[in-house]
Amino acid sequence: MARIDAAAPTPTKRGPYEKRQPDMHMDGLTWFGLFAVSAMLLCYAMENRSRWWILAFAFSCIAGSAYGFMQGAWPFGLVEGIWSIVAFRRWWQVNST
């Protein structure tokens, strides 16, 4: 005879168009990623105002790269690392002229 577990949750019925709500919990790594990508966007938009925004963009790309590697998305981390090298080179060229 089959044993019924009393602690098992009872299934809930949903209509055909009702979706399950996703879990919107944000941990520290997700907050860091949001900060890094937001800083990249802000610095990129402000690059024409000062060479220091280019340098800030390079550092925010490093933060984005670190986030990508920590999160496990190594292609994202690799591309952001390359972008940081490009931004440092651009800052160096603007700084030397």
PDB file of C-alpha atoms in Angstrom:
ATOM      1  CA  MET A   1       0.000   0.000   0.000  1.00  0.00           C
ATOM      2  CA  ALA A   2       1.304   3.463  -0.894  1.00  0.00           C
ATOM      3  CA  ARG A   3       2.257   5.779   1.933  1.00  0.00           C
ATOM      4  CA  ILE A   4       1.056   9.380   1.765  1.00  0.00           C
ATOM      5  CA  ASP A   5       3.380  12.026   3.148  1.00  0.00           C
ATOM      6  CA  ALA A   6       1.312  14.533   5.128  1.00  0.00           C
ATOM      7  CA  ALA A   7       4.001  17.229   4.906  1.00  0.00           C
ATOM      8  CA  ALA A   8       4.039  17.314   1.111  1.00  0.00           C
ATOM      9  CA  PRO A   9       2.697  20.548  -0.350  1.00  0.00           C
ATOM     10  CA  THR A  10      -0.570  20.388  -2.175  1.00  0.00           C
ATOM     11  CA  PRO A  11      -0.370  21.461  -5.802  1.00  0.00           C
ATOM     12  CA  THR A  12      -2.115  24.680  -6.699  1.00  0.00           C
ATOM     13  CA  LYS A  13      -4.104  25.047  -9.853  1.00  0.00           C
ATOM     14  CA  ARG A  14      -3.333  27.884 -12.180  1.00  0.00           C
ATOM     15  CA  GLY A  15      -5.269  28.961 -15.169  1.00  0.00           C
ATOM     16  CA  PRO A  16      -3.754  28.522 -18.628  1.00  0.00           C
ATOM     17  CA  TYR A  17      -2.608  32.164 -18.780  1.00  0.00           C
ATOM     18  CA  GLU A  18      -1.377  32.618 -15.220  1.00  0.00           C
ATOM     19  CA  LYS A  19       2.382  32.606 -14.825  1.00  0.00           C
ATOM     20  CA  ARG A  20       4.366  31.766 -11.745  1.00  0.00           C
ATOM     21  CA  GLN A  21       5.999  34.818 -10.199  1.00  0.00           C
ATOM     22  CA  PRO A  22       9.795  34.706 -10.472  1.00  0.00           C
ATOM     23  CA  ASP A  23      11.940  35.033  -7.376  1.00  0.00           C
ATOM     24  CA  MET A  24      13.324  38.592  -7.499  1.00  0.00           C
ATOM     25  CA  HIS A  25      15.952  38.181  -4.784  1.00  0.00           C
ATOM     26  CA  MET A  26      19.140  40.142  -5.460  1.00  0.00           C
ATOM     27  CA  ASP A  27      22.308  39.034  -3.717  1.00  0.00           C
ATOM     28  CA  GLY A  28      25.535  41.008  -3.310  1.00  0.00           C
ATOM     29  CA  LEU A  29      27.002  39.764  -6.590  1.00  0.00           C
ATOM     30  CA  THR A  30      23.945  40.886  -8.520  1.00  0.00           C
ATOM     31  CA  TRP A  31      24.104  44.332  -6.896  1.00  0.00           C
ATOM     32  CA  PHE A  32      27.801  44.565  -7.813  1.00  0.00           C
ATOM     33  CA  GLY A  33      26.993  43.666 -11.428  1.00  0.00           C
ATOM     34  CA  LEU A  34      24.230  46.261 -11.559  1.00  0.00           C
ATOM     35  CA  PHE A  35      26.640  48.884 -10.214  1.00  0.00           C
ATOM     36  CA  ALA A  36      29.405  47.922 -12.670  1.00  0.00           C
ATOM     37  CA  VAL A  37      27.209  47.974 -15.761  1.00  0.00           C
ATOM     38  CA  SER A  38      25.459  51.194 -14.674  1.00  0.00           C
ATOM     39  CA  ALA A  39      28.840  52.855 -14.121  1.00  0.00           C
ATOM     40  CA  MET A  40      29.947  51.722 -17.574  1.00  0.00           C
ATOM     41  CA  LEU A  41      26.857  53.253 -19.141  1.00  0.00           C
ATOM     42  CA  LEU A  42      27.247  56.543 -17.276  1.00  0.00           C
ATOM     43  CA  CYS A  43      30.967  56.847 -18.038  1.00  0.00           C
ATOM     44  CA  TYR A  44      30.471  55.985 -21.701  1.00  0.00           C
ATOM     45  CA  ALA A  45      27.813  58.666 -22.030  1.00  0.00           C
ATOM     46  CA  MET A  46      30.088  61.274 -20.387  1.00  0.00           C
ATOM     47  CA  GLU A  47      33.335  60.432 -22.248  1.00  0.00           C
ATOM     48  CA  ASN A  48      33.211  63.522 -24.483  1.00  0.00           C
ATOM     49  CA  ARG A  49      33.244  65.871 -21.476  1.00  0.00           C
ATOM     50  CA  SER A  50      36.614  64.921 -19.991  1.00  0.00           C
ATOM     51  CA  ARG A  51      39.420  62.408 -20.379  1.00  0.00           C
ATOM     52  CA  TRP A  52      38.790  61.336 -16.788  1.00  0.00           C
ATOM     53  CA  TRP A  53      35.472  59.821 -17.840  1.00  0.00           C
ATOM     54  CA  ILE A  54      37.422  57.609 -20.245  1.00  0.00           C
ATOM     55  CA  LEU A  55      39.589  56.443 -17.359  1.00  0.00           C
ATOM     56  CA  ALA A  56      36.497  55.855 -15.213  1.00  0.00           C
ATOM     57  CA  PHE A  57      34.999  53.857 -18.092  1.00  0.00           C
ATOM     58  CA  ALA A  58      38.127  51.685 -18.166  1.00  0.00           C
ATOM     59  CA  PHE A  59      37.854  50.985 -14.435  1.00  0.00           C
ATOM     60  CA  SER A  60      34.146  50.250 -14.706  1.00  0.00           C
ATOM     61  CA  CYS A  61      34.957  47.779 -17.505  1.00  0.00           C
ATOM     62  CA  ILE A  62      37.365  46.055 -15.109  1.00  0.00           C
ATOM     63  CA  ALA A  63      34.551  45.861 -12.554  1.00  0.00           C
ATOM     64  CA  GLY A  64      32.233  44.453 -15.239  1.00  0.00           C
ATOM     65  CA  SER A  65      34.881  41.910 -16.184  1.00  0.00           C
ATOM     66  CA  ALA A  66      35.296  40.837 -12.570  1.00  0.00           C
ATOM     67  CA  TYR A  67      31.524  40.476 -12.275  1.00  0.00           C
ATOM     68  CA  GLY A  68      31.392  38.333 -15.403  1.00  0.00           C
ATOM     69  CA  PHE A  69      34.063  35.960 -14.128  1.00  0.00           C
ATOM     70  CA  MET A  70      32.589  35.768 -10.612  1.00  0.00           C
ATOM     71  CA  GLN A  71      29.126  35.110 -11.998  1.00  0.00           C
ATOM     72  CA  GLY A  72      30.410  32.338 -14.230  1.00  0.00           C
ATOM     73  CA  ALA A  73      29.858  34.071 -17.567  1.00  0.00           C
ATOM     74  CA  TRP A  74      33.492  33.980 -18.658  1.00  0.00           C
ATOM     75  CA  PRO A  75      32.831  35.212 -22.245  1.00  0.00           C
ATOM     76  CA  PHE A  76      31.316  38.391 -20.783  1.00  0.00           C
ATOM     77  CA  GLY A  77      34.266  38.752 -18.414  1.00  0.00           C
ATOM     78  CA  LEU A  78      36.739  38.278 -21.253  1.00  0.00           C
ATOM     79  CA  VAL A  79      35.084  40.838 -23.530  1.00  0.00           C
ATOM     80  CA  GLU A  80      34.837  43.393 -20.717  1.00  0.00           C
ATOM     81  CA  GLY A  81      38.531  42.859 -19.973  1.00  0.00           C
ATOM     82  CA  ILE A  82      39.353  43.612 -23.607  1.00  0.00           C
ATOM     83  CA  TRP A  83      37.162  46.723 -23.474  1.00  0.00           C
ATOM     84  CA  SER A  84      39.100  47.922 -20.440  1.00  0.00           C
ATOM     85  CA  ILE A  85      42.381  47.594 -22.368  1.00  0.00           C
ATOM     86  CA  VAL A  86      40.895  49.530 -25.296  1.00  0.00           C
ATOM     87  CA  ALA A  87      39.632  52.252 -22.938  1.00  0.00           C
ATOM     88  CA  PHE A  88      43.003  52.552 -21.147  1.00  0.00           C
ATOM     89  CA  ARG A  89      44.739  52.863 -24.510  1.00  0.00           C
ATOM     90  CA  ARG A  90      42.291  55.564 -25.599  1.00  0.00           C
ATOM     91  CA  TRP A  91      42.786  57.426 -22.295  1.00  0.00           C
ATOM     92  CA  TRP A  92      46.556  57.216 -22.722  1.00  0.00           C
ATOM     93  CA  GLN A  93      46.328  58.623 -26.252  1.00  0.00           C
ATOM     94  CA  VAL A  94      44.054  61.482 -25.204  1.00  0.00           C
ATOM     95  CA  ASN A  95      46.216  62.154 -22.153  1.00  0.00           C
ATOM     96  CA  SER A  96      49.466  62.332 -24.153  1.00  0.00           C
ATOM     97  CA  THR A  97      48.199  64.865 -26.725  1.00  0.00           C
TER      98      THR A  97
END
